[in-house]
mmCIF file of C-alpha atoms in Angstrom:
data_model
loop_
_atom_site.group_PDB
_atom_site.id
_atom_site.type_symbol
_atom_site.label_atom_id
_atom_site.label_comp_id
_atom_site.label_asym_id
_atom_site.label_seq_id
_atom_site.Cartn_x
_atom_site.Cartn_y
_atom_site.Cartn_z
ATOM 1 C CA MET N 27 45.562 7.856 165.551
ATOM 2 C CA ALA N 28 45.605 8.482 161.762
ATOM 3 C CA ASP N 29 48.863 8.408 159.992
ATOM 4 C CA ASN N 30 50.137 10.258 156.851
ATOM 5 C CA SER N 31 48.578 7.749 154.655
ATOM 6 C CA SER N 32 45.001 8.241 155.977
ATOM 7 C CA LEU N 33 42.413 8.822 153.365
ATOM 8 C CA VAL N 34 40.809 12.197 152.750
ATOM 9 C CA GLY N 35 38.114 12.472 150.165
ATOM 10 C CA GLY N 36 38.908 8.985 148.886
ATOM 11 C CA GLN N 37 42.607 9.891 148.196
ATOM 12 C CA SER N 38 45.588 9.107 150.326
ATOM 13 C CA LEU N 39 47.609 12.011 151.634
ATOM 14 C CA ARG N 40 51.250 12.260 150.608
ATOM 15 C CA PRO N 41 53.776 11.754 153.442
ATOM 16 C CA ILE N 42 55.385 15.013 154.574
ATOM 17 C CA ASN N 43 58.952 15.232 153.365
ATOM 18 C CA ASP N 44 61.949 17.237 154.637
ATOM 19 C CA GLN N 45 61.432 20.068 152.231
ATOM 20 C CA VAL N 46 57.915 20.845 153.593
ATOM 21 C CA ILE N 47 59.180 20.603 157.175
ATOM 22 C CA ILE N 48 62.110 23.014 156.419
ATOM 23 C CA VAL N 49 59.670 25.575 154.920
ATOM 24 C CA GLN N 50 57.326 25.354 157.890
ATOM 25 C CA ILE N 51 60.227 26.028 160.314
ATOM 26 C CA LEU N 52 61.559 28.978 158.292
ATOM 27 C CA VAL N 53 58.069 30.451 157.848
ATOM 28 C CA MET N 54 57.354 30.243 161.610
ATOM 29 C CA ILE N 55 60.716 31.907 162.563
ATOM 30 C CA PHE N 56 60.188 34.755 160.096
ATOM 31 C CA LEU N 57 56.591 35.221 161.142
ATOM 32 C CA CYS N 58 57.567 35.366 164.851
ATOM 33 C CA ILE N 59 60.307 37.964 164.179
ATOM 34 C CA ASN N 60 58.062 40.056 161.978
ATOM 35 C CA LEU N 61 55.166 40.038 164.461
ATOM 36 C CA LEU N 62 57.500 41.057 167.239
ATOM 37 C CA LEU N 63 58.719 44.024 165.335
ATOM 38 C CA ILE N 64 55.151 45.011 164.282
ATOM 39 C CA MET N 65 54.283 45.067 167.999
ATOM 40 C CA MET N 66 57.265 47.328 168.588
ATOM 41 C CA PHE N 67 56.108 49.644 165.846
ATOM 42 C CA PHE N 68 52.633 50.216 167.542
ATOM 43 C CA LYS N 69 54.111 50.657 170.999
ATOM 44 C CA LYS N 70 56.086 53.892 170.298
ATOM 45 C CA GLU N 71 54.606 57.062 168.850
ATOM 46 C CA CYS N 72 57.850 58.069 167.152
ATOM 47 C CA PHE N 73 57.593 54.938 164.881
ATOM 48 C CA TYR N 74 54.131 55.530 163.441
ATOM 49 C CA LYS N 75 54.875 59.260 162.877
ATOM 50 C CA THR N 76 57.956 58.693 160.811
ATOM 51 C CA THR N 77 57.761 57.820 157.070
ATOM 52 C CA ARG N 78 60.561 55.286 156.995
ATOM 53 C CA TYR N 79 59.212 53.354 159.994
ATOM 54 C CA ILE N 80 55.680 53.444 158.528
ATOM 55 C CA LEU N 81 56.981 51.966 155.229
ATOM 56 C CA PHE N 82 58.945 49.481 157.256
ATOM 57 C CA ALA N 83 55.771 48.384 159.085
ATOM 58 C CA VAL N 84 53.945 48.127 155.707
ATOM 59 C CA THR N 85 56.708 45.878 154.479
ATOM 60 C CA LEU N 86 56.571 43.632 157.593
ATOM 61 C CA LEU N 87 52.760 43.361 157.329
ATOM 62 C CA CYS N 88 52.844 42.577 153.621
ATOM 63 C CA ASP N 89 55.712 40.056 154.114
ATOM 64 C CA SER N 90 53.923 38.326 157.031
ATOM 65 C CA PHE N 91 50.642 38.122 155.064
ATOM 66 C CA LEU N 92 52.413 36.793 152.011
ATOM 67 C CA LEU N 93 54.430 34.213 153.963
ATOM 68 C CA PHE N 94 51.240 32.884 155.631
ATOM 69 C CA MET N 95 49.179 32.801 152.389
ATOM 70 C CA SER N 96 51.962 31.361 150.231
ATOM 71 C CA ASN N 97 52.634 28.689 152.792
ATOM 72 C CA ILE N 98 48.993 27.757 152.839
ATOM 73 C CA MET N 99 49.021 27.458 149.067
ATOM 74 C CA LEU N 100 52.255 25.476 149.127
ATOM 75 C CA ILE N 101 50.711 22.929 151.552
ATOM 76 C CA PHE N 102 47.565 22.777 149.384
ATOM 77 C CA ASN N 103 49.601 22.183 146.274
ATOM 78 C CA TYR N 104 51.747 19.551 148.000
ATOM 79 C CA PHE N 105 48.701 17.600 149.003
ATOM 80 C CA LYS N 106 46.973 18.171 145.699
ATOM 81 C CA PHE N 107 43.970 19.894 147.291
ATOM 82 C CA THR N 108 41.656 21.297 144.672
ATOM 83 C CA MET N 109 39.318 24.313 144.738
ATOM 84 C CA PRO N 110 36.907 26.102 142.358
ATOM 85 C CA VAL N 111 38.856 28.269 139.868
ATOM 86 C CA TRP N 112 36.856 31.389 140.882
ATOM 87 C CA PHE N 113 38.034 30.967 144.506
ATOM 88 C CA CYS N 114 41.607 30.472 143.311
ATOM 89 C CA ILE N 115 41.442 33.723 141.409
ATOM 90 C CA ILE N 116 40.463 35.622 144.554
ATOM 91 C CA ILE N 117 43.331 34.080 146.595
ATOM 92 C CA SER N 118 45.824 34.544 143.764
ATOM 93 C CA ALA N 119 44.782 38.189 143.322
ATOM 94 C CA VAL N 120 45.608 39.042 146.914
ATOM 95 C CA VAL N 121 48.820 36.979 147.040
ATOM 96 C CA THR N 122 50.137 38.433 143.687
ATOM 97 C CA LEU N 123 49.332 41.952 144.912
ATOM 98 C CA TYR N 124 51.485 41.592 148.064
ATOM 99 C CA PHE N 125 54.058 39.658 146.112
ATOM 100 C CA THR N 126 54.674 42.935 144.280
ATOM 101 C CA VAL N 127 54.070 45.339 147.114
ATOM 102 C CA THR N 128 57.388 44.529 148.817
ATOM 103 C CA PRO N 129 59.768 45.511 146.065
ATOM 104 C CA VAL N 130 57.728 48.595 145.272
ATOM 105 C CA THR N 131 57.768 49.561 148.972
ATOM 106 C CA LEU N 132 61.555 48.995 149.126
ATOM 107 C CA THR N 133 62.015 51.292 146.220
ATOM 108 C CA ALA N 134 59.867 53.907 147.978
ATOM 109 C CA MET N 135 62.041 53.442 151.188
ATOM 110 C CA THR N 136 65.225 53.925 149.131
ATOM 111 C CA LEU N 137 63.705 57.162 147.640
ATOM 112 C CA GLU N 138 62.930 58.287 151.219
ATOM 113 C CA ARG N 139 66.554 57.844 152.107
ATOM 114 C CA TYR N 140 67.593 59.836 149.081
ATOM 115 C CA VAL N 141 65.280 62.686 150.001
ATOM 116 C CA ALA N 142 66.547 62.633 153.647
ATOM 117 C CA ILE N 143 70.258 62.759 152.654
ATOM 118 C CA CYS N 144 70.249 64.696 149.481
ATOM 119 C CA MET N 145 67.216 67.031 150.101
ATOM 120 C CA PRO N 146 67.196 67.498 153.887
ATOM 121 C CA LEU N 147 65.364 70.836 153.771
ATOM 122 C CA GLN N 148 62.423 69.286 151.718
ATOM 123 C CA HIS N 149 62.354 66.064 153.747
ATOM 124 C CA GLY N 150 59.886 67.238 156.328
ATOM 125 C CA GLU N 151 57.400 68.388 153.674
ATOM 126 C CA LEU N 152 57.765 65.467 151.231
ATOM 127 C CA CYS N 153 57.780 62.797 153.888
ATOM 128 C CA SER N 154 55.032 63.911 156.203
ATOM 129 C CA GLN N 155 52.371 61.578 157.630
ATOM 130 C CA SER N 156 49.768 62.638 154.981
ATOM 131 C CA SER N 157 52.261 62.155 152.185
ATOM 132 C CA THR N 158 53.115 58.763 153.410
ATOM 133 C CA VAL N 159 49.438 57.749 153.404
ATOM 134 C CA TYR N 160 49.264 58.823 149.733
ATOM 135 C CA CYS N 161 52.530 57.013 149.070
ATOM 136 C CA ILE N 162 51.135 53.746 150.490
ATOM 137 C CA LEU N 163 48.022 54.045 148.292
ATOM 138 C CA ILE N 164 50.234 54.677 145.179
ATOM 139 C CA ILE N 165 52.395 51.671 146.155
ATOM 140 C CA HIS N 166 49.285 49.367 146.224
ATOM 141 C CA ALA N 167 47.975 50.898 143.009
ATOM 142 C CA LEU N 168 51.210 50.285 141.185
ATOM 143 C CA SER N 169 51.530 46.808 142.631
ATOM 144 C CA SER N 170 47.995 45.823 141.428
ATOM 145 C CA VAL N 171 48.845 46.635 137.795
ATOM 146 C CA PRO N 172 50.686 43.289 136.917
ATOM 147 C CA PHE N 173 47.877 41.038 138.185
ATOM 148 C CA ILE N 174 45.143 43.280 136.570
ATOM 149 C CA VAL N 175 46.928 42.783 133.234
ATOM 150 C CA VAL N 176 47.179 39.017 133.792
ATOM 151 C CA LEU N 177 43.624 38.737 135.034
ATOM 152 C CA SER N 178 42.207 40.770 132.131
ATOM 153 C CA LEU N 179 43.988 38.483 129.742
ATOM 154 C CA PHE N 180 42.603 35.536 131.537
ATOM 155 C CA PHE N 181 39.043 36.796 131.532
ATOM 156 C CA ALA N 182 39.241 37.579 127.840
ATOM 157 C CA SER N 183 40.408 33.958 127.047
ATOM 158 C CA ALA N 184 38.670 31.642 129.530
ATOM 159 C CA SER N 185 35.249 30.148 129.020
ATOM 160 C CA LEU N 186 32.547 30.561 131.669
ATOM 161 C CA SER N 187 32.614 26.835 132.451
ATOM 162 C CA PHE N 188 36.223 27.017 133.422
ATOM 163 C CA TYR N 189 35.539 29.133 136.527
ATOM 164 C CA THR N 190 33.477 26.288 138.138
ATOM 165 C CA GLN N 191 36.080 23.624 137.503
ATOM 166 C CA TYR N 192 38.116 22.316 140.490
ATOM 167 C CA ARG N 193 41.885 22.680 140.096
ATOM 168 C CA VAL N 194 45.023 22.878 142.161
ATOM 169 C CA CYS N 195 45.569 26.638 142.778
ATOM 170 C CA VAL N 196 48.836 27.679 141.062
ATOM 171 C CA SER N 197 49.717 30.859 139.272
ATOM 172 C CA GLU N 198 50.127 28.955 136.006
ATOM 173 C CA ILE N 199 46.365 28.259 135.946
ATOM 174 C CA PHE N 200 45.852 31.817 134.478
ATOM 175 C CA ILE N 201 48.153 31.151 131.575
ATOM 176 C CA LEU N 202 46.021 29.565 128.879
ATOM 177 C CA TYR N 203 48.137 30.558 125.891
ATOM 178 C CA ARG N 204 51.904 31.280 125.407
ATOM 179 C CA TRP N 205 51.360 34.879 124.440
ATOM 180 C CA GLN N 206 49.690 35.549 127.867
ATOM 181 C CA ASP N 207 52.868 34.367 129.520
ATOM 182 C CA ASP N 208 54.999 36.598 127.296
ATOM 183 C CA ILE N 209 52.901 39.645 128.266
ATOM 184 C CA ARG N 210 53.148 38.800 131.903
ATOM 185 C CA ALA N 211 56.862 38.413 131.714
ATOM 186 C CA GLY N 212 57.106 41.682 129.823
ATOM 187 C CA VAL N 213 55.130 43.574 132.485
ATOM 188 C CA TYR N 214 57.337 42.234 135.305
ATOM 189 C CA GLN N 215 60.519 42.964 133.343
ATOM 190 C CA PHE N 216 59.339 46.520 132.864
ATOM 191 C CA TYR N 217 58.921 46.904 136.662
ATOM 192 C CA PHE N 218 62.334 45.311 137.175
ATOM 193 C CA VAL N 219 64.054 47.873 134.882
ATOM 194 C CA LEU N 220 62.261 50.918 136.580
ATOM 195 C CA MET N 221 63.143 49.773 140.056
ATOM 196 C CA CYS N 222 66.755 49.156 139.101
ATOM 197 C CA ILE N 223 66.995 52.637 137.668
ATOM 198 C CA ALA N 224 65.576 54.139 140.885
ATOM 199 C CA ILE N 225 68.041 52.236 143.068
ATOM 200 C CA VAL N 226 71.100 53.050 140.904
ATOM 201 C CA PHE N 227 70.052 56.793 140.756
ATOM 202 C CA CYS N 228 69.635 57.003 144.544
ATOM 203 C CA TYR N 229 72.907 55.171 145.211
ATOM 204 C CA ALA N 230 74.845 57.543 142.897
ATOM 205 C CA LYS N 231 73.327 60.681 144.428
ATOM 206 C CA ILE N 232 73.908 59.564 147.979
ATOM 207 C CA MET N 233 77.506 58.437 147.170
ATOM 208 C CA LYS N 234 78.156 61.884 145.743
ATOM 209 C CA VAL N 235 76.789 63.587 148.962
ATOM 210 C CA ALA N 236 78.817 61.154 151.157
ATOM 211 C CA LYS N 237 82.087 61.998 149.461
ATOM 212 C CA ALA N 238 81.478 65.725 149.963
ATOM 213 C CA ALA N 239 80.166 65.473 153.588
ATOM 214 C CA SER N 240 82.383 65.830 156.676
ATOM 215 C CA GLY N 241 82.246 65.079 160.435
ATOM 216 C CA GLU N 242 78.945 63.906 161.850
ATOM 217 C CA GLN N 243 77.194 64.569 158.561
ATOM 218 C CA ARG N 244 79.610 62.253 156.804
ATOM 219 C CA LYS N 245 78.994 59.514 159.419
ATOM 220 C CA SER N 246 75.240 59.812 159.068
ATOM 221 C CA THR N 247 75.433 59.948 155.291
ATOM 222 C CA TRP N 248 77.593 56.753 155.104
ATOM 223 C CA LYS N 249 75.229 54.992 157.376
ATOM 224 C CA GLY N 250 72.371 55.984 155.024
ATOM 225 C CA LEU N 251 74.428 54.739 152.147
ATOM 226 C CA ARG N 252 74.927 51.353 153.795
ATOM 227 C CA THR N 253 71.183 51.137 154.299
ATOM 228 C CA VAL N 254 70.620 51.853 150.607
ATOM 229 C CA ILE N 255 73.131 49.078 149.771
ATOM 230 C CA LEU N 256 71.240 46.583 151.927
ATOM 231 C CA HIS N 257 68.016 47.731 150.352
ATOM 232 C CA ALA N 258 69.543 47.254 146.891
ATOM 233 C CA PHE N 259 70.556 43.650 147.792
ATOM 234 C CA GLN N 260 67.114 42.907 149.220
ATOM 235 C CA LEU N 261 65.467 44.548 146.333
ATOM 236 C CA LEU N 262 67.625 42.552 143.871
ATOM 237 C CA LEU N 263 66.275 39.331 145.411
ATOM 238 C CA CYS N 264 62.710 40.641 145.272
ATOM 239 C CA LEU N 265 63.137 41.853 141.665
ATOM 240 C CA ILE N 266 64.353 38.497 140.656
ATOM 241 C CA GLN N 267 60.955 37.286 141.947
ATOM 242 C CA LEU N 268 59.344 39.255 139.222
ATOM 243 C CA LEU N 269 61.257 37.169 136.653
ATOM 244 C CA LEU N 270 60.492 33.745 138.367
ATOM 245 C CA PRO N 271 57.277 33.068 136.382
ATOM 246 C CA PHE N 272 59.270 33.536 133.097
ATOM 247 C CA ILE N 273 62.066 31.191 134.370
ATOM 248 C CA GLU N 274 59.691 28.582 135.760
ATOM 249 C CA THR N 275 57.625 28.520 132.562
ATOM 250 C CA ALA N 276 60.830 27.857 130.549
ATOM 251 C CA VAL N 277 61.911 25.054 132.913
ATOM 252 C CA LEU N 278 58.374 23.507 132.798
ATOM 253 C CA GLN N 279 58.909 22.988 129.018
ATOM 254 C CA ILE N 280 61.975 20.840 129.850
ATOM 255 C CA SER N 281 60.817 18.687 132.704
ATOM 256 C CA PHE N 282 57.976 18.745 135.255
ATOM 257 C CA LYS N 283 60.168 17.217 137.941
ATOM 258 C CA LEU N 284 62.841 19.815 137.385
ATOM 259 C CA PHE N 285 60.058 22.520 137.452
ATOM 260 C CA ILE N 286 58.972 21.327 140.900
ATOM 261 C CA PHE N 287 62.617 21.485 142.143
ATOM 262 C CA VAL N 288 63.309 24.907 140.692
ATOM 263 C CA LYS N 289 59.983 26.272 142.177
ATOM 264 C CA TYR N 290 61.035 25.017 145.548
ATOM 265 C CA ILE N 291 64.542 26.534 145.405
ATOM 266 C CA ASN N 292 63.121 29.800 144.106
ATOM 267 C CA TYR N 293 60.636 29.936 147.026
ATOM 268 C CA ILE N 294 63.455 29.519 149.572
ATOM 269 C CA ILE N 295 65.946 31.962 148.054
ATOM 270 C CA PHE N 296 63.791 34.615 146.409
ATOM 271 C CA ILE N 297 60.560 34.716 148.614
ATOM 272 C CA LEU N 298 61.622 33.526 152.060
ATOM 273 C CA ALA N 299 65.201 34.933 152.209
ATOM 274 C CA PRO N 300 64.404 38.562 151.220
ATOM 275 C CA ARG N 301 61.723 38.629 154.016
ATOM 276 C CA CYS N 302 64.266 37.947 156.683
ATOM 277 C CA LEU N 303 66.384 41.054 155.578
ATOM 278 C CA SER N 304 63.773 43.630 156.464
ATOM 279 C CA PRO N 305 64.072 43.041 160.275
ATOM 280 C CA LEU N 306 67.861 43.190 159.846
ATOM 281 C CA ILE N 307 67.876 46.511 157.907
ATOM 282 C CA TYR N 308 65.313 48.465 159.931
ATOM 283 C CA GLY N 309 65.132 46.282 163.037
ATOM 284 C CA LEU N 310 68.429 45.028 164.438
ATOM 285 C CA ARG N 311 70.493 47.827 162.776
ATOM 286 C CA ASP N 312 68.274 50.690 164.023
ATOM 287 C CA GLU N 313 69.246 52.069 167.438
ATOM 288 C CA THR N 314 65.704 53.280 168.215
ATOM 289 C CA PHE N 315 64.191 49.876 167.356
ATOM 290 C CA VAL N 316 66.865 47.967 169.268
ATOM 291 C CA HIS N 317 66.337 50.161 172.396
ATOM 292 C CA ALA N 318 62.525 49.633 172.148
ATOM 293 C CA LEU N 319 63.013 45.878 171.722
ATOM 294 C CA LYS N 320 65.344 45.588 174.737
ATOM 295 C CA SER N 321 62.861 47.572 176.872
ATOM 296 C CA TYR N 322 59.966 45.333 175.706
ATOM 297 C CA ILE N 323 61.951 42.148 176.436
ATOM 298 C CA TYR N 324 63.024 43.447 179.874
ATOM 299 C CA ASP N 325 59.429 44.415 180.777
ATOM 300 C CA PHE N 326 58.080 41.085 179.468
ATOM 301 C CA PHE N 327 60.531 39.012 181.619
ATOM 302 C CA GLY N 328 60.048 41.311 184.606
ATOM 303 C CA MET N 329 56.237 40.756 184.407
ATOM 304 C CA CYS N 330 56.804 37.024 184.126
ATOM 305 C CA LYS N 331 58.993 36.999 187.261
ATOM 306 C CA ARG N 332 56.352 38.949 189.259
ATOM 307 C CA ASN N 333 53.652 36.465 188.167
ATOM 308 C CA ILE N 334 55.766 33.554 189.328
#
């Protein structure tokens, strides 16, 4: 049996350390939870006919895909696997798109809660199934802008021979000059500010309605407000992601060893952690989802007993 020091392509593999093992465990846990909730979404008609549940499912799918792909890239980077630059561009384009989709979708979900609580009479019209489809398309269009900017700058600066070179696939491969990094940071900071404004606006409006509400309406409004607060915390972690390239580039100028450590910590706190909050906010806190989950688990174990 080959060990961790076996040769691949003439180079010995690095031994797997505790950090890589911890990431694999966390990714597997989050993927299992997300996939379970995605199954719940497609089992009940009320889920895929309601805007907030559709957006929730989009978030789960995007997060699951991002976790899987970013974990594959992390393993490739750890073992220093190289690939053609053109292939790295394709992978990075998709990963960067879904890196941005989550915070944009969370902002859309917060706006949906604002419409539901502050504009209840218009909620049915503004948040219909057809409107949700257009909303998802807009979310993906907005999310693609940062990478289109980065990629355009890269295409304008890189020579043709660079695309056929074999490199370790990291996001920094597209930054050939300092001014490109400054523009990338500026685009992400612009998104950061816009999303923060949207969250603060929705929170202030819902808070105003919550104070004026009474009885069952007050209870429902405060529940919606707590959801917005949880969204705000999750979105804060996601928005910090948009600033990570700027932070990591600054750290890289100081020390490469420190850069690797900061990149690992950032991955755990700002990429993995926010993706465990979605199941909490719209999964375990939602009575409809919890009821569906209990029914599914009961049916699953009942079927297992009958088979035994």
